[in-house]
Tab-separated table of C-alpha atoms in Angstrom:
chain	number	residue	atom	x	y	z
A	28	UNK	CA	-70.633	-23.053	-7.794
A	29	UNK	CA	-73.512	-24.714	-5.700
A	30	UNK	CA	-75.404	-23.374	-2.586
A	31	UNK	CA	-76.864	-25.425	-0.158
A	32	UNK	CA	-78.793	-24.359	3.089
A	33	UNK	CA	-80.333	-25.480	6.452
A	34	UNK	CA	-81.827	-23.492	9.208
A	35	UNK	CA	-78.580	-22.931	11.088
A	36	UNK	CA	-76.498	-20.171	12.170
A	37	UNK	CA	-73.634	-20.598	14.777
A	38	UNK	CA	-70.499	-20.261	16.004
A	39	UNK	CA	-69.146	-23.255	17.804
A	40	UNK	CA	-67.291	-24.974	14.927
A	41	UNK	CA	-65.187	-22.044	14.899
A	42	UNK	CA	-64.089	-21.434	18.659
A	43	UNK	CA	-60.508	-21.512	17.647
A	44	UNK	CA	-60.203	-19.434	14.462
A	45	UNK	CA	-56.766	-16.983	14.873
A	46	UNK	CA	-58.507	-15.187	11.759
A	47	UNK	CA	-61.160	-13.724	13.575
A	48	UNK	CA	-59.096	-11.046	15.774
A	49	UNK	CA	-61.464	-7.942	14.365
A	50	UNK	CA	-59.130	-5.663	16.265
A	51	UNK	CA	-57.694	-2.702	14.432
A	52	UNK	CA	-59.342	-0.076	11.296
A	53	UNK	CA	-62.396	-1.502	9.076
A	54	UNK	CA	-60.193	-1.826	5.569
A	55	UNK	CA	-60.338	0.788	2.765
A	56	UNK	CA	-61.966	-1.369	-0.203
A	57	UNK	CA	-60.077	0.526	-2.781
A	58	UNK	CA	-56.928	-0.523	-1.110
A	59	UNK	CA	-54.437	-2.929	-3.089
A	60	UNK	CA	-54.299	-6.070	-1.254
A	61	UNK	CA	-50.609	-7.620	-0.167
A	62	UNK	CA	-48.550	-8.520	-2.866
A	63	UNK	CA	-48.312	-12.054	-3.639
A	64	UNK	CA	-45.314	-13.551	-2.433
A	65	UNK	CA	-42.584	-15.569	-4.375
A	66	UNK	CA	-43.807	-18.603	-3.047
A	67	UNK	CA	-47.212	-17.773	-4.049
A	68	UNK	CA	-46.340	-19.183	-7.640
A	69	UNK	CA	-44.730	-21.677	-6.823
A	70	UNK	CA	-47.652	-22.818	-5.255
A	71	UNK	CA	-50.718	-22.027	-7.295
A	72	UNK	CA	-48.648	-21.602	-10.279
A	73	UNK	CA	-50.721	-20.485	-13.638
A	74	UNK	CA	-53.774	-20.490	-11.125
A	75	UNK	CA	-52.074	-17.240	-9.206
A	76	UNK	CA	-54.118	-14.962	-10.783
A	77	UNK	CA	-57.353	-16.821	-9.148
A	78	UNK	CA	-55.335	-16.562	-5.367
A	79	UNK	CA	-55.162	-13.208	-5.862
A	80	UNK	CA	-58.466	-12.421	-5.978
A	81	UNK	CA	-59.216	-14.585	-3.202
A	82	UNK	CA	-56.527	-12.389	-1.195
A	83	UNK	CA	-58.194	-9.095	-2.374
A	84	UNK	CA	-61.753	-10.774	-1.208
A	85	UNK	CA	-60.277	-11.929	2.313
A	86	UNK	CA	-58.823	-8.378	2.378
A	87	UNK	CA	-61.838	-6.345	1.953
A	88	UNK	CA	-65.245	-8.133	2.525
A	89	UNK	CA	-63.543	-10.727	4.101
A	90	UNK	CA	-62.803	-8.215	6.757
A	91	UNK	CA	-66.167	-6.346	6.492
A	92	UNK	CA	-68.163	-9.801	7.280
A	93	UNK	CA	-65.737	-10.500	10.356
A	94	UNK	CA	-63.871	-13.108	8.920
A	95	UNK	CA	-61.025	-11.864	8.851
A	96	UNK	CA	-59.285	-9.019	11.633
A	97	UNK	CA	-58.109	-6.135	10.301
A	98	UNK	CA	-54.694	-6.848	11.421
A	99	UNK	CA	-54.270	-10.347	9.481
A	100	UNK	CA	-54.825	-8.432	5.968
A	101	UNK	CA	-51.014	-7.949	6.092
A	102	UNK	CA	-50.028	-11.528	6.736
A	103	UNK	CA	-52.955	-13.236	4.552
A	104	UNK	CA	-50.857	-14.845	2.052
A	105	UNK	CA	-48.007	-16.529	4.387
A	106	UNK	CA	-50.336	-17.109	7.468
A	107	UNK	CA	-53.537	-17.771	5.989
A	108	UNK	CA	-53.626	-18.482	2.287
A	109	UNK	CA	-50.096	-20.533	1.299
A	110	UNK	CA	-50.693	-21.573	5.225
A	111	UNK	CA	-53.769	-23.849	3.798
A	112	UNK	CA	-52.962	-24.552	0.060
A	113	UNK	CA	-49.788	-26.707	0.801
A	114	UNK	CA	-51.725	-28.601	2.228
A	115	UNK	CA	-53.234	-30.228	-1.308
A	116	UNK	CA	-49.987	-32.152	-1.215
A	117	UNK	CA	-52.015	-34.203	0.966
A	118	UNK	CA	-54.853	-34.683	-1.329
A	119	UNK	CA	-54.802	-37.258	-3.686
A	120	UNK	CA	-55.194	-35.626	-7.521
A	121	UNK	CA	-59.027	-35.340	-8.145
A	122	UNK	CA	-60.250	-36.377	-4.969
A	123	UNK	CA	-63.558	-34.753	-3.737
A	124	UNK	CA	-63.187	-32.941	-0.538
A	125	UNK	CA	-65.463	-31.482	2.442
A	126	UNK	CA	-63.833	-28.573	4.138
A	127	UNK	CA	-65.884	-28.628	8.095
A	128	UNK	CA	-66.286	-25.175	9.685
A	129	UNK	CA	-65.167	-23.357	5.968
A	130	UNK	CA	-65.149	-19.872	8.077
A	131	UNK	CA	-63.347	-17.334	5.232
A	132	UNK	CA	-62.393	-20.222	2.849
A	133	UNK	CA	-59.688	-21.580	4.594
A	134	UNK	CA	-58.641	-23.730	3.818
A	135	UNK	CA	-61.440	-25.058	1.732
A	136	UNK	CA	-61.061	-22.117	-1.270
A	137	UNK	CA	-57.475	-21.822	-1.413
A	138	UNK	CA	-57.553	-25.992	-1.726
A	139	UNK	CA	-60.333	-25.342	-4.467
A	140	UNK	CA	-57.685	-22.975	-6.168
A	141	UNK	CA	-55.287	-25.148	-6.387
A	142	UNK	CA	-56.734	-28.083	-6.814
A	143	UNK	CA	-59.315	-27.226	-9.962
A	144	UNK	CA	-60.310	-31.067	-10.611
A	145	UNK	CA	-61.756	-31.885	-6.790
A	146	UNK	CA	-64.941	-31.167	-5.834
A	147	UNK	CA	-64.619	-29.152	-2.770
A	148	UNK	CA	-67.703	-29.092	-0.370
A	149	UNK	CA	-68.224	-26.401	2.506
A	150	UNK	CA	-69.950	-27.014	5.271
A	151	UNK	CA	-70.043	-23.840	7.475
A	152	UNK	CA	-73.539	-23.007	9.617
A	153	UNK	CA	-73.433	-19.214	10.144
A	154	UNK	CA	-75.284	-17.409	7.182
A	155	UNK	CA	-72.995	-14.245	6.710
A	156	UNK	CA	-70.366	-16.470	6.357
A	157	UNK	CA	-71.834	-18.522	3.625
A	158	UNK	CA	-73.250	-15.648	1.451
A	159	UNK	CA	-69.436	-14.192	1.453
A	160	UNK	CA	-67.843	-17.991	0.341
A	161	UNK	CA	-70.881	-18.147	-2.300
A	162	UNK	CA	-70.059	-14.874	-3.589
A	163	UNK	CA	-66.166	-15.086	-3.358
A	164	UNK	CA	-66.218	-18.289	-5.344
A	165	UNK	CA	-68.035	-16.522	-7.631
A	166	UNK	CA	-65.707	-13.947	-7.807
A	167	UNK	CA	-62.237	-15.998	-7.795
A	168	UNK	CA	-64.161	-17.881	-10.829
A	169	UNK	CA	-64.593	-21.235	-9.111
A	170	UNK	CA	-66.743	-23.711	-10.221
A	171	UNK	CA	-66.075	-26.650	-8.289
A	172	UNK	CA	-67.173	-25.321	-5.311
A	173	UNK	CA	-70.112	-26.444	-3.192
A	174	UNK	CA	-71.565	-24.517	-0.366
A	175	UNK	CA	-73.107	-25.901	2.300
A	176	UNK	CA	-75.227	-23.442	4.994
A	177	UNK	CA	-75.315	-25.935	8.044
A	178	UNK	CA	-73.124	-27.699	10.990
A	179	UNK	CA	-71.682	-30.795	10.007
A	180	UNK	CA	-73.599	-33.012	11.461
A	181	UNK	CA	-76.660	-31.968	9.380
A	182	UNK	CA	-75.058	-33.009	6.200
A	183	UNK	CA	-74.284	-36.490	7.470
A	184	UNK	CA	-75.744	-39.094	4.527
A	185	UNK	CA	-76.121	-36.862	2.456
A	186	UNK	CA	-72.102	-35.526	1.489
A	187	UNK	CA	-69.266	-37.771	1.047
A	188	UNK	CA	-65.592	-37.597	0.199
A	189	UNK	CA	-62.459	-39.674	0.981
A	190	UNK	CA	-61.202	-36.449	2.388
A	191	UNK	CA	-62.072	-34.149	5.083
A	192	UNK	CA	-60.154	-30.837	5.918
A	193	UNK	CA	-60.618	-28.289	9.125
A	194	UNK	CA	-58.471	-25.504	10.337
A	195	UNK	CA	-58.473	-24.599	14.135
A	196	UNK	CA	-62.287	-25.527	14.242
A	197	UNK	CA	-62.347	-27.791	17.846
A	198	UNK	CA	-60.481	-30.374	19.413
A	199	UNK	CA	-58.948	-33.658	17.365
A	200	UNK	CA	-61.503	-35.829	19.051
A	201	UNK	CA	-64.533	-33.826	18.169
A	202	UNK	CA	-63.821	-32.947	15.168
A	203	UNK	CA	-63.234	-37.045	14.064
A	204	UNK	CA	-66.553	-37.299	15.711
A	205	UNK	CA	-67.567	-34.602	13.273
A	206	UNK	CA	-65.760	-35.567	9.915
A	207	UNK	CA	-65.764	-39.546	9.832
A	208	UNK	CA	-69.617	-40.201	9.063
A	209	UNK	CA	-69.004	-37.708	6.245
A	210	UNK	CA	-65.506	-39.568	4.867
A	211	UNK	CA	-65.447	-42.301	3.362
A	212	UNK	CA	-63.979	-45.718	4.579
A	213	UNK	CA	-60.315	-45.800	4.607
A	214	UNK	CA	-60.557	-42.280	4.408
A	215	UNK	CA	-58.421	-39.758	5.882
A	216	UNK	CA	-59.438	-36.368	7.831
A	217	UNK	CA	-56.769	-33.197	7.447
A	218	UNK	CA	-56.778	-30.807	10.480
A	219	UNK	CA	-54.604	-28.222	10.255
A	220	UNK	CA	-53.329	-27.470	13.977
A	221	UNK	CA	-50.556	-25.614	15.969
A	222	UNK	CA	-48.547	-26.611	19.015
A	223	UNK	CA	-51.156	-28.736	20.871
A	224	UNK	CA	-51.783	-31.838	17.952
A	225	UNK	CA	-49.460	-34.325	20.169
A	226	UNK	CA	-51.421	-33.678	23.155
A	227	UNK	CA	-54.236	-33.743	21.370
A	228	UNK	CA	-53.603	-36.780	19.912
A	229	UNK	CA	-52.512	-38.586	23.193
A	230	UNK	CA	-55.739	-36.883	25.366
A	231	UNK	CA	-58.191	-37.579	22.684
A	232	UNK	CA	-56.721	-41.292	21.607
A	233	UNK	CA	-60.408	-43.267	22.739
A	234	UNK	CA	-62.349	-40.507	21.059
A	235	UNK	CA	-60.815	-41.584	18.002
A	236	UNK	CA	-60.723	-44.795	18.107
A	237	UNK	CA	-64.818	-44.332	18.665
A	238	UNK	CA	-65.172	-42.343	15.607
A	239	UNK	CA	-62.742	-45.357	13.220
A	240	UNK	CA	-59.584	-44.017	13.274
A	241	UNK	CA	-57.040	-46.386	12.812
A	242	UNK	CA	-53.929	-44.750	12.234
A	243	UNK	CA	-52.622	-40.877	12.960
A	244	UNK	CA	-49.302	-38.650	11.668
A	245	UNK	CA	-48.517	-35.602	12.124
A	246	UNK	CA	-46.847	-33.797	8.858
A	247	UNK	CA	-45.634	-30.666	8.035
A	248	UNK	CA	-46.294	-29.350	4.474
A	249	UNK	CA	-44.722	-26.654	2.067
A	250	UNK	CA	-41.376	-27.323	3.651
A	251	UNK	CA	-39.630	-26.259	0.507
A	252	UNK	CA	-41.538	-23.191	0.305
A	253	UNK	CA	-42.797	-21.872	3.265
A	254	UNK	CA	-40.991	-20.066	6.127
A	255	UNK	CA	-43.091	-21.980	8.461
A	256	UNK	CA	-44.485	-24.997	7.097
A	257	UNK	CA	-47.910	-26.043	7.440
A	258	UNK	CA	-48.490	-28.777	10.741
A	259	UNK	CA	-51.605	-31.322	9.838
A	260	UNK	CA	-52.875	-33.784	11.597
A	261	UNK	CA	-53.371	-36.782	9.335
A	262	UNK	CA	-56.084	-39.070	10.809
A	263	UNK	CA	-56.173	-42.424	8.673
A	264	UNK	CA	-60.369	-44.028	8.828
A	265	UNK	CA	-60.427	-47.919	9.176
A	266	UNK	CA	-61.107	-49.315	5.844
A	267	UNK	CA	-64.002	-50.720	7.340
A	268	UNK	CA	-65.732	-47.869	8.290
A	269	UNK	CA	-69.203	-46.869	7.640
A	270	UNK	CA	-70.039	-42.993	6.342
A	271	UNK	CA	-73.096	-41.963	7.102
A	272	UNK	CA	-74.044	-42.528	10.185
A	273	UNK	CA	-72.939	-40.076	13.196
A	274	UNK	CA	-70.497	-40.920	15.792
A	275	UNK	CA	-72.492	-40.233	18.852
A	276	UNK	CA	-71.611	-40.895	22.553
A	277	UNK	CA	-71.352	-44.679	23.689
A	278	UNK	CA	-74.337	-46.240	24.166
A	279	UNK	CA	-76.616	-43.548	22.771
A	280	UNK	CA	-76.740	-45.775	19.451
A	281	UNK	CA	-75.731	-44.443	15.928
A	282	UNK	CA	-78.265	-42.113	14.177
A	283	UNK	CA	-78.594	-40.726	10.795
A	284	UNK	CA	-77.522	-36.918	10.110
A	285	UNK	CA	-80.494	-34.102	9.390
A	286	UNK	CA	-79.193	-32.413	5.670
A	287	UNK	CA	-80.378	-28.800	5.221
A	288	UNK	CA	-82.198	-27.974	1.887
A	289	UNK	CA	-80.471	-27.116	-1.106
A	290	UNK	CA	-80.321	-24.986	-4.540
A	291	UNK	CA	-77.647	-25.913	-7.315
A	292	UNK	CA	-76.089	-23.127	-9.594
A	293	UNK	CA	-74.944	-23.695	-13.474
A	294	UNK	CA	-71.287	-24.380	-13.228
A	295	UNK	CA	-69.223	-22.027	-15.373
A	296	UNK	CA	-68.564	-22.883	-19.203
C-alpha cells in the first residue's frame, strides 16, 4: 500500500456524503460487526473474508474518525459496501483507477477488494481521513492501494487512469471539472449518485462539455443482487482529450495541477 501527501486538509469534496450522519452512541470496538449478507459472496466471492474486515474497520474506527455515523454501522454492507463494489462491473478487468474524495473507502476500497489486479488511487485531502484508509488497507491486506493526502486538483499530471470513481462528493459538472485532467482520453468518470443525476445531467450539460465529455448514461448496477441497485453516472471523455491539464473556467487558460509530496510502502509478498 502507498502513501502520498500534500499540505491539505478539507472538507469540500465531501459536502454530500450520507455516511457522515455522526448522530447516535460512539460504537463498542469489541462489538461484532453486521453479518455479511448473502449477496455479499456473491459479490466479493473468495475475497469475502477481506470485505469483512473492511466492514469491521468502517464499523469501529471508521466511526471513531467520523467517517462513518453511528447509525449507518447497521446498514454498512447493503447501503455502503455492496452499494459501491457492484459497481466494478463497470471497470474494465485490470484497469487502474482514481477514487476522488475517497472519504471511508467508498467506494475506492471496496472496488480495491474486489478488483485485486487494478491499481486503485485515493485522492482524499483531510488528514484523519487518510491515516484511517492507510491503515485500513493495511488491515483488509491490500496491496494495490495508493493513498493520496490532497484535493484533486493537486494531483493533476502527476496520477492517471482510464477510470475515475466518486460517491456523493459535488455536483456532475464539478466533479468532471475535477476528474477529466486526471483520466485518460477516451476515458470514462463513475459517479455514484441518487435521485438528482438527470437533472444534473441536463443543468450541468456545458460544464461537461468544457471538461471533454462526449457521451453520458446513467446505469444501475448489481441488479441481480442488490435490493436496490447501485445508480452511476457514466460520463464517456472524448478520445481526444488531454489529461493533465485542469479544466479551469473559460478564458482563465488551462494550467498544470500542484501534486503533494509522497512516500511509497513495500507492497505485500
Amino acid at each position: 500500500m502507498t502513501s502520498r501527501g500534500s499540505e491539505h486538509d478539507e472538507h469540500d469534496e465531501h459536502d454530500e456524503h450520507d455516511e457522515h450522519d455522526r448522530g447516535g452512541a460512539a460504537p463498542d470496538p469489541e462489538a461484532a460487526p453486521p453479518r455479511a449478507p448473502g449477496a455479499a459472496e456473491v459479490v466479493f466471492g473468495e475475497r469475502l473474508p477481506l470485505a469483512e474486515r473492511f466492514v469491521q474497520c468502517l464499523a469501529t474506527t471508521g466511526v471513531t474518525h467520523g467517517l462513518i455515523g453511528p447509525r449507518e454501522v447497521p446498514r454498512l454492507w447493503g447501503r455502503h459496501v455492496l452499494n459501491c463494489a457492484v459497481v466494478a462491473e463497470l471497470v474494465p478487468c485490470g484497469a487502474a483507477i482514481i477514487d476522488v474524495g475517497s472519504g471511508a473507502g467508498l467506494p475506492g476500497l471496496a472496488l480495491a477488494i474486489v478488483c485485486p489486479t487494478s491499481e486503485v488511487h485515493l485522492v482524499e485531502p483531510r488528514r484523519r481521513a487518510t491515516d484511517w484508509l492507510t491503515a485500513t488497507a493495511d488491515a483488509v491486506g491490500l496491496d494495490n492501494v495508493v493513498v493520496h493526502h490532497a484535493r484533486a486538483q493537486d494531483v493533476v499530471g502527476t496520477v492517471v487512469a482510464p477510470v475515475a470513481t466518486a460517491r456523493a462528493v459535488t455536483r456532475i459538472g464539478q466533479l468532471a471539472q475535477w476528474c477529466a485532467p486526471l483520466t485518460s482520453a477516451g476515458g470514462t468518470l463513475l459517479a455514484l449518485k441518487g435521485a438528482s443525476a438527470a437533472t444534473e445531467l441536463d443543468e450541468d450539460a456545458a460544464v461537461l462539455r468544457s471538461a471533454h465529455v462526449v457521451d453520458h448514461e446513467i446505469l444501475r448496477c448489481g441488479l441481480e443482487v442488490l435490493e436496490t441497485p447501485t445508480t452511476v453516472v457514466r460520463l464517456h471523455l472524448a478520445d481526444d482529450h488531454q489529461p493533465g491539464i485542469a479544466v479551469v473556467p473559460e478564458g482563465s487558460g488551462p494550467r498544470r495541477g500542484r501534486a503533494g509530496k509522497g512516500r511509497r510502502r513495500p507492497s505485500r509478498s
